[in-house]
PDB file of C-alpha atoms in Angstrom:
ATOM      1  CA  MET A 680     -11.151  61.576  38.746  1.00 95.00           C
ATOM      2  CA  ASP A 681      -9.353  58.479  37.453  1.00 96.00           C
ATOM      3  CA  LEU A 682      -7.076  58.969  34.454  1.00 97.00           C
ATOM      4  CA  ILE A 683      -5.147  56.329  32.539  1.00 97.00           C
ATOM      5  CA  ILE A 684      -1.956  57.442  30.786  1.00 97.00           C
ATOM      6  CA  ALA A 685      -1.198  55.611  27.537  1.00 96.00           C
ATOM      7  CA  THR A 686       2.368  54.640  28.449  1.00 93.00           C
ATOM      8  CA  ASN A 687       4.268  52.138  30.546  1.00 87.00           C
ATOM      9  CA  ASN A 688       7.409  54.310  30.498  1.00 87.00           C
ATOM     10  CA  GLU A 689       8.189  54.758  34.202  1.00 88.00           C
ATOM     11  CA  HIS A 690      10.027  58.078  33.652  1.00 86.00           C
ATOM     12  CA  LYS A 691       7.042  59.528  31.843  1.00 89.00           C
ATOM     13  CA  LEU A 692       4.547  58.208  34.435  1.00 92.00           C
ATOM     14  CA  GLU A 693       6.642  59.724  37.229  1.00 91.00           C
ATOM     15  CA  GLU A 694       6.481  63.101  35.457  1.00 90.00           C
ATOM     16  CA  TYR A 695       2.716  62.855  34.969  1.00 94.00           C
ATOM     17  CA  ARG A 696       2.082  61.877  38.588  1.00 94.00           C
ATOM     18  CA  ALA A 697       4.136  64.876  39.718  1.00 92.00           C
ATOM     19  CA  LEU A 698       2.428  67.247  37.251  1.00 94.00           C
ATOM     20  CA  PHE A 699      -1.065  66.280  38.416  1.00 96.00           C
ATOM     21  CA  GLN A 700      -0.211  66.520  42.124  1.00 94.00           C
ATOM     22  CA  GLY A 701      -2.500  68.878  44.007  1.00 95.00           C
ATOM     23  CA  TYR A 702      -5.634  67.884  42.066  1.00 97.00           C
ATOM     24  CA  ASP A 703      -8.189  65.151  42.685  1.00 96.00           C
ATOM     25  CA  ILE A 704      -6.821  62.927  39.896  1.00 96.00           C
ATOM     26  CA  LYS A 705      -5.597  59.360  40.326  1.00 95.00           C
ATOM     27  CA  ILE A 706      -3.119  58.320  37.622  1.00 96.00           C
ATOM     28  CA  TYR A 707      -2.995  54.777  36.262  1.00 96.00           C
ATOM     29  CA  SER A 708      -0.800  53.116  33.660  1.00 95.00           C
ATOM     30  CA  PRO A 709      -1.982  50.270  31.403  1.00 96.00           C
ATOM     31  CA  ASN A 710       0.222  47.943  33.492  1.00 94.00           C
ATOM     32  CA  ASP A 711      -1.591  49.017  36.665  1.00 94.00           C
ATOM     33  CA  LEU A 712      -4.858  47.775  35.138  1.00 93.00           C
ATOM     34  CA  HIS A 713      -3.297  44.734  33.400  1.00 94.00           C
ATOM     35  CA  LEU A 714      -4.065  46.140  29.956  1.00 93.00           C
ATOM     36  CA  LYS A 715      -1.864  45.268  27.006  1.00 90.00           C
ATOM     37  CA  PHE A 716      -1.904  47.624  24.059  1.00 86.00           C
ATOM     38  CA  GLN A 717       0.646  48.001  21.275  1.00 86.00           C
ATOM     39  CA  PRO A 718      -0.461  50.772  18.940  1.00 90.00           C
ATOM     40  CA  ILE A 719       1.298  51.246  15.617  1.00 88.00           C
ATOM     41  CA  GLU A 720       2.331  54.903  15.602  1.00 88.00           C
ATOM     42  CA  ASN A 721       2.215  55.668  11.907  1.00 92.00           C
ATOM     43  CA  GLY A 722       0.722  59.166  12.077  1.00 94.00           C
ATOM     44  CA  LYS A 723       2.277  62.068  10.189  1.00 95.00           C
ATOM     45  CA  THR A 724       2.046  64.498  13.146  1.00 97.00           C
ATOM     46  CA  TYR A 725       2.494  64.387  16.927  1.00 97.00           C
ATOM     47  CA  GLN A 726      -1.242  64.948  17.323  1.00 97.00           C
ATOM     48  CA  ALA A 727      -2.059  62.040  14.978  1.00 97.00           C
ATOM     49  CA  ASN A 728       0.236  59.692  16.919  1.00 97.00           C
ATOM     50  CA  SER A 729      -1.185  60.749  20.281  1.00 97.00           C
ATOM     51  CA  LEU A 730      -4.702  60.095  18.930  1.00 97.00           C
ATOM     52  CA  ILE A 731      -3.663  56.631  17.657  1.00 97.00           C
ATOM     53  CA  LYS A 732      -2.350  55.725  21.131  1.00 96.00           C
ATOM     54  CA  ALA A 733      -5.405  57.155  22.892  1.00 97.00           C
ATOM     55  CA  LYS A 734      -7.843  55.282  20.623  1.00 96.00           C
ATOM     56  CA  ALA A 735      -5.942  52.006  21.061  1.00 96.00           C
ATOM     57  CA  LEU A 736      -6.291  52.326  24.836  1.00 96.00           C
ATOM     58  CA  GLN A 737      -9.879  53.554  24.611  1.00 96.00           C
ATOM     59  CA  LYS A 738     -10.836  50.154  23.169  1.00 95.00           C
ATOM     60  CA  LEU A 739      -9.751  48.559  26.459  1.00 95.00           C
ATOM     61  CA  THR A 740     -11.191  50.932  29.075  1.00 95.00           C
ATOM     62  CA  LYS A 741     -14.057  53.291  29.831  1.00 94.00           C
ATOM     63  CA  LEU A 742     -11.782  55.470  31.979  1.00 96.00           C
ATOM     64  CA  PRO A 743     -10.648  58.900  30.733  1.00 97.00           C
ATOM     65  CA  VAL A 744      -7.525  58.328  28.619  1.00 98.00           C
ATOM     66  CA  LEU A 745      -4.543  60.643  28.134  1.00 98.00           C
ATOM     67  CA  ALA A 746      -1.976  59.908  25.427  1.00 98.00           C
ATOM     68  CA  ASP A 747       0.916  62.025  24.273  1.00 97.00           C
ATOM     69  CA  ASP A 748       3.461  62.052  21.521  1.00 96.00           C
ATOM     70  CA  SER A 749       6.558  64.147  21.811  1.00 95.00           C
ATOM     71  CA  GLY A 750       9.728  64.881  19.938  1.00 96.00           C
ATOM     72  CA  PHE A 751      13.016  66.728  20.004  1.00 98.00           C
ATOM     73  CA  GLU A 752      13.435  69.105  17.058  1.00 98.00           C
ATOM     74  CA  ILE A 753      16.688  70.691  15.894  1.00 98.00           C
ATOM     75  CA  LYS A 754      16.226  73.724  13.654  1.00 97.00           C
ATOM     76  CA  ALA A 755      19.454  73.265  11.662  1.00 97.00           C
ATOM     77  CA  LEU A 756      18.407  69.682  10.830  1.00 97.00           C
ATOM     78  CA  ASP A 757      14.975  70.802   9.563  1.00 97.00           C
ATOM     79  CA  GLY A 758      13.308  69.626  12.772  1.00 97.00           C
ATOM     80  CA  PHE A 759      15.027  66.220  12.847  1.00 97.00           C
ATOM     81  CA  PRO A 760      14.667  63.830  14.700  1.00 97.00           C
ATOM     82  CA  GLY A 761      11.225  65.285  15.558  1.00 97.00           C
ATOM     83  CA  LEU A 762       8.448  62.761  15.000  1.00 95.00           C
ATOM     84  CA  TYR A 763      11.077  60.017  14.805  1.00 94.00           C
ATOM     85  CA  SER A 764      12.891  60.910  18.044  1.00 95.00           C
ATOM     86  CA  ASN A 765      12.067  57.610  19.730  1.00 91.00           C
ATOM     87  CA  ARG A 766      12.790  55.492  16.650  1.00 92.00           C
ATOM     88  CA  TYR A 767      16.050  57.362  16.023  1.00 95.00           C
ATOM     89  CA  ALA A 768      17.297  56.578  19.543  1.00 94.00           C
ATOM     90  CA  LYS A 769      16.477  52.880  19.075  1.00 93.00           C
ATOM     91  CA  LYS A 770      18.936  52.666  16.157  1.00 95.00           C
ATOM     92  CA  PHE A 771      21.750  52.995  18.696  1.00 96.00           C
ATOM     93  CA  LYS A 772      22.987  50.743  21.484  1.00 95.00           C
ATOM     94  CA  SER A 773      21.990  53.391  24.021  1.00 94.00           C
ATOM     95  CA  GLN A 774      20.262  56.750  24.319  1.00 94.00           C
ATOM     96  CA  ALA A 775      23.661  58.238  25.202  1.00 94.00           C
ATOM     97  CA  GLU A 776      25.007  57.166  21.781  1.00 96.00           C
ATOM     98  CA  ALA A 777      21.981  58.698  20.025  1.00 96.00           C
ATOM     99  CA  ASN A 778      22.558  61.938  21.923  1.00 96.00           C
ATOM    100  CA  LEU A 779      26.223  62.049  20.937  1.00 96.00           C
ATOM    101  CA  SER A 780      25.339  61.475  17.281  1.00 97.00           C
ATOM    102  CA  LEU A 781      23.040  64.527  17.294  1.00 97.00           C
ATOM    103  CA  VAL A 782      25.728  66.616  18.992  1.00 96.00           C
ATOM    104  CA  GLU A 783      28.118  65.544  16.207  1.00 96.00           C
ATOM    105  CA  LYS A 784      25.569  66.319  13.460  1.00 96.00           C
ATOM    106  CA  THR A 785      25.079  69.871  14.778  1.00 97.00           C
ATOM    107  CA  LYS A 786      28.730  70.792  15.213  1.00 94.00           C
ATOM    108  CA  ASN A 787      29.237  74.345  13.879  1.00 93.00           C
ATOM    109  CA  LEU A 788      25.497  74.664  13.074  1.00 96.00           C
ATOM    110  CA  ASP A 789      22.670  76.790  14.498  1.00 96.00           C
ATOM    111  CA  LYS A 790      21.911  75.400  17.979  1.00 97.00           C
ATOM    112  CA  ASP A 791      18.184  76.282  18.149  1.00 98.00           C
ATOM    113  CA  ALA A 792      16.180  73.287  19.387  1.00 98.00           C
ATOM    114  CA  ARG A 793      12.888  72.528  21.098  1.00 98.00           C
ATOM    115  CA  PHE A 794      10.839  69.771  22.647  1.00 97.00           C
ATOM    116  CA  ILE A 795       7.180  69.413  21.618  1.00 98.00           C
ATOM    117  CA  CYS A 796       4.445  67.472  23.417  1.00 97.00           C
ATOM    118  CA  ALA A 797       0.988  66.855  21.890  1.00 98.00           C
ATOM    119  CA  ILE A 798      -1.674  65.440  24.223  1.00 98.00           C
ATOM    120  CA  THR A 799      -4.984  63.796  23.337  1.00 98.00           C
ATOM    121  CA  LEU A 800      -7.743  63.270  25.920  1.00 98.00           C
ATOM    122  CA  LEU A 801     -10.532  60.765  25.251  1.00 98.00           C
ATOM    123  CA  ASN A 802     -13.590  59.664  27.257  1.00 97.00           C
ATOM    124  CA  ILE A 803     -13.981  63.193  28.651  1.00 96.00           C
ATOM    125  CA  GLU A 804     -16.093  64.860  25.981  1.00 95.00           C
ATOM    126  CA  GLU A 805     -17.772  63.356  22.907  1.00 94.00           C
ATOM    127  CA  GLU A 806     -14.927  64.577  20.665  1.00 96.00           C
ATOM    128  CA  PRO A 807     -11.186  64.163  21.333  1.00 97.00           C
ATOM    129  CA  LEU A 808      -9.501  67.069  23.147  1.00 98.00           C
ATOM    130  CA  PHE A 809      -6.046  68.209  21.966  1.00 98.00           C
ATOM    131  CA  PHE A 810      -3.369  70.203  23.812  1.00 98.00           C
ATOM    132  CA  VAL A 811       0.208  71.198  22.878  1.00 98.00           C
ATOM    133  CA  GLY A 812       3.237  72.252  24.920  1.00 98.00           C
ATOM    134  CA  ILE A 813       6.627  73.518  23.705  1.00 98.00           C
ATOM    135  CA  ALA A 814       9.944  73.942  25.538  1.00 97.00           C
ATOM    136  CA  LYS A 815      12.399  76.172  23.661  1.00 98.00           C
ATOM    137  CA  GLY A 816      16.156  76.098  23.939  1.00 98.00           C
ATOM    138  CA  LEU A 817      19.427  74.958  22.377  1.00 98.00           C
ATOM    139  CA  ILE A 818      21.209  71.709  21.637  1.00 98.00           C
ATOM    140  CA  LEU A 819      24.380  71.525  23.721  1.00 97.00           C
ATOM    141  CA  ASP A 820      27.907  70.770  22.467  1.00 95.00           C
ATOM    142  CA  LYS A 821      28.100  67.806  24.853  1.00 95.00           C
ATOM    143  CA  PRO A 822      25.794  65.944  27.254  1.00 95.00           C
ATOM    144  CA  VAL A 823      25.456  67.602  30.663  1.00 94.00           C
ATOM    145  CA  GLY A 824      24.075  66.435  34.018  1.00 90.00           C
ATOM    146  CA  GLU A 825      22.779  63.208  35.514  1.00 86.00           C
ATOM    147  CA  GLU A 826      19.073  64.056  35.676  1.00 84.00           C
ATOM    148  CA  GLY A 827      16.235  63.509  33.218  1.00 80.00           C
ATOM    149  CA  PHE A 828      16.055  60.944  30.435  1.00 87.00           C
ATOM    150  CA  GLY A 829      15.952  60.715  26.659  1.00 92.00           C
ATOM    151  CA  TYR A 830      17.427  63.790  24.976  1.00 96.00           C
ATOM    152  CA  ASP A 831      17.429  65.841  28.211  1.00 95.00           C
ATOM    153  CA  PRO A 832      21.246  65.736  28.655  1.00 96.00           C
ATOM    154  CA  ILE A 833      21.836  67.590  25.369  1.00 97.00           C
ATOM    155  CA  PHE A 834      19.105  70.241  25.777  1.00 97.00           C
ATOM    156  CA  TYR A 835      19.588  73.692  27.306  1.00 97.00           C
ATOM    157  CA  SER A 836      16.275  75.217  28.411  1.00 97.00           C
ATOM    158  CA  SER A 837      15.874  78.926  27.610  1.00 96.00           C
ATOM    159  CA  ASP A 838      13.183  79.260  30.305  1.00 95.00           C
ATOM    160  CA  ALA A 839      15.134  77.518  33.060  1.00 96.00           C
ATOM    161  CA  ASN A 840      18.515  78.941  31.947  1.00 96.00           C
ATOM    162  CA  LYS A 841      19.911  75.489  32.665  1.00 95.00           C
ATOM    163  CA  PRO A 842      20.338  72.170  30.860  1.00 95.00           C
ATOM    164  CA  PHE A 843      17.453  69.732  31.394  1.00 95.00           C
ATOM    165  CA  GLY A 844      20.070  67.201  32.510  1.00 94.00           C
ATOM    166  CA  GLU A 845      20.816  69.363  35.570  1.00 95.00           C
ATOM    167  CA  LEU A 846      17.188  69.927  36.607  1.00 94.00           C
ATOM    168  CA  THR A 847      15.575  67.807  39.303  1.00 91.00           C
ATOM    169  CA  LEU A 848      12.210  66.276  38.367  1.00 85.00           C
ATOM    170  CA  ASP A 849      10.473  68.982  40.386  1.00 89.00           C
ATOM    171  CA  GLU A 850      12.398  71.729  38.576  1.00 92.00           C
ATOM    172  CA  LYS A 851      11.887  70.159  35.158  1.00 91.00           C
ATOM    173  CA  ASN A 852       8.158  70.009  35.817  1.00 89.00           C
ATOM    174  CA  HIS A 853       8.104  73.814  35.713  1.00 93.00           C
ATOM    175  CA  TYR A 854       9.759  74.093  32.306  1.00 95.00           C
ATOM    176  CA  SER A 855       9.236  70.952  30.211  1.00 94.00           C
ATOM    177  CA  HIS A 856       7.118  70.609  27.071  1.00 95.00           C
ATOM    178  CA  ARG A 857       4.994  68.096  29.007  1.00 95.00           C
ATOM    179  CA  TYR A 858       4.468  70.667  31.773  1.00 95.00           C
ATOM    180  CA  HIS A 859       3.231  73.277  29.285  1.00 96.00           C
ATOM    181  CA  ALA A 860       0.810  70.789  27.689  1.00 97.00           C
ATOM    182  CA  VAL A 861      -0.463  69.428  31.036  1.00 97.00           C
ATOM    183  CA  LYS A 862      -0.972  72.988  32.295  1.00 96.00           C
ATOM    184  CA  GLU A 863      -3.503  73.443  29.454  1.00 97.00           C
ATOM    185  CA  VAL A 864      -5.140  70.088  30.281  1.00 98.00           C
ATOM    186  CA  ILE A 865      -5.522  71.049  33.955  1.00 97.00           C
ATOM    187  CA  LYS A 866      -6.914  74.461  33.019  1.00 97.00           C
ATOM    188  CA  TYR A 867      -9.558  72.802  30.808  1.00 97.00           C
ATOM    189  CA  LEU A 868     -10.515  70.183  33.418  1.00 97.00           C
ATOM    190  CA  LEU A 869     -10.794  72.817  36.172  1.00 97.00           C
ATOM    191  CA  GLU A 870     -12.831  75.255  34.076  1.00 97.00           C
ATOM    192  CA  ASN A 871     -15.269  72.502  33.086  1.00 96.00           C
ATOM    193  CA  ASN A 872     -15.554  71.089  36.615  1.00 95.00           C
ATOM    194  CA  PHE A 873     -14.062  67.666  35.871  1.00 95.00           C
ATOM    195  CA  ILE A 874     -11.530  68.126  38.683  1.00 96.00           C
ATOM    196  CA  LYS A 875     -10.789  70.441  41.573  1.00 95.00           C
ATOM    197  CA  ALA A 876      -7.653  71.554  43.361  1.00 95.00           C
ATOM    198  CA  LEU A 877      -7.004  69.827  46.682  1.00 93.00           C
TER     199      LEU A 877
END
């Protein structure tokens, strides 16, 4: 099965390729197929944004399309930055600066935090398919580790009992929000005979 992922983010593509290893799925990015799409993500939920991205790509290909939207939510900040995680980081000169600003905002506050990933699949069934994955944990008092990307260095995973910034890609792919969402995708595709394990 061929599957196009609605992103040109190399970190994210690397995670997806690793997550789908062991199944008869070939992963493509829009760049791989010389497709240019620039969706305006103005949805009010992760699911809405993932659907916007998936539909934008669907206009350019007949291949099965997978799009996701994800966010980093801090309980003490009422779920901020959440839906605006990506936009929040872009306000700063670097992701590292954005991370430090969140650490500063949560000083002496409840540390509960989580990553959420909402996936939309199109061109599989007549209606869109939706899947969600959550990784629970805490926001750290300072960035830790050299691994991962985005907000990983300031997130401590309750499942892994380690910061995401100290997990290798292989380790992270057993605990991340994307892993939990993709696990549901794979389960659906296997049960409905769209793919098989190698």
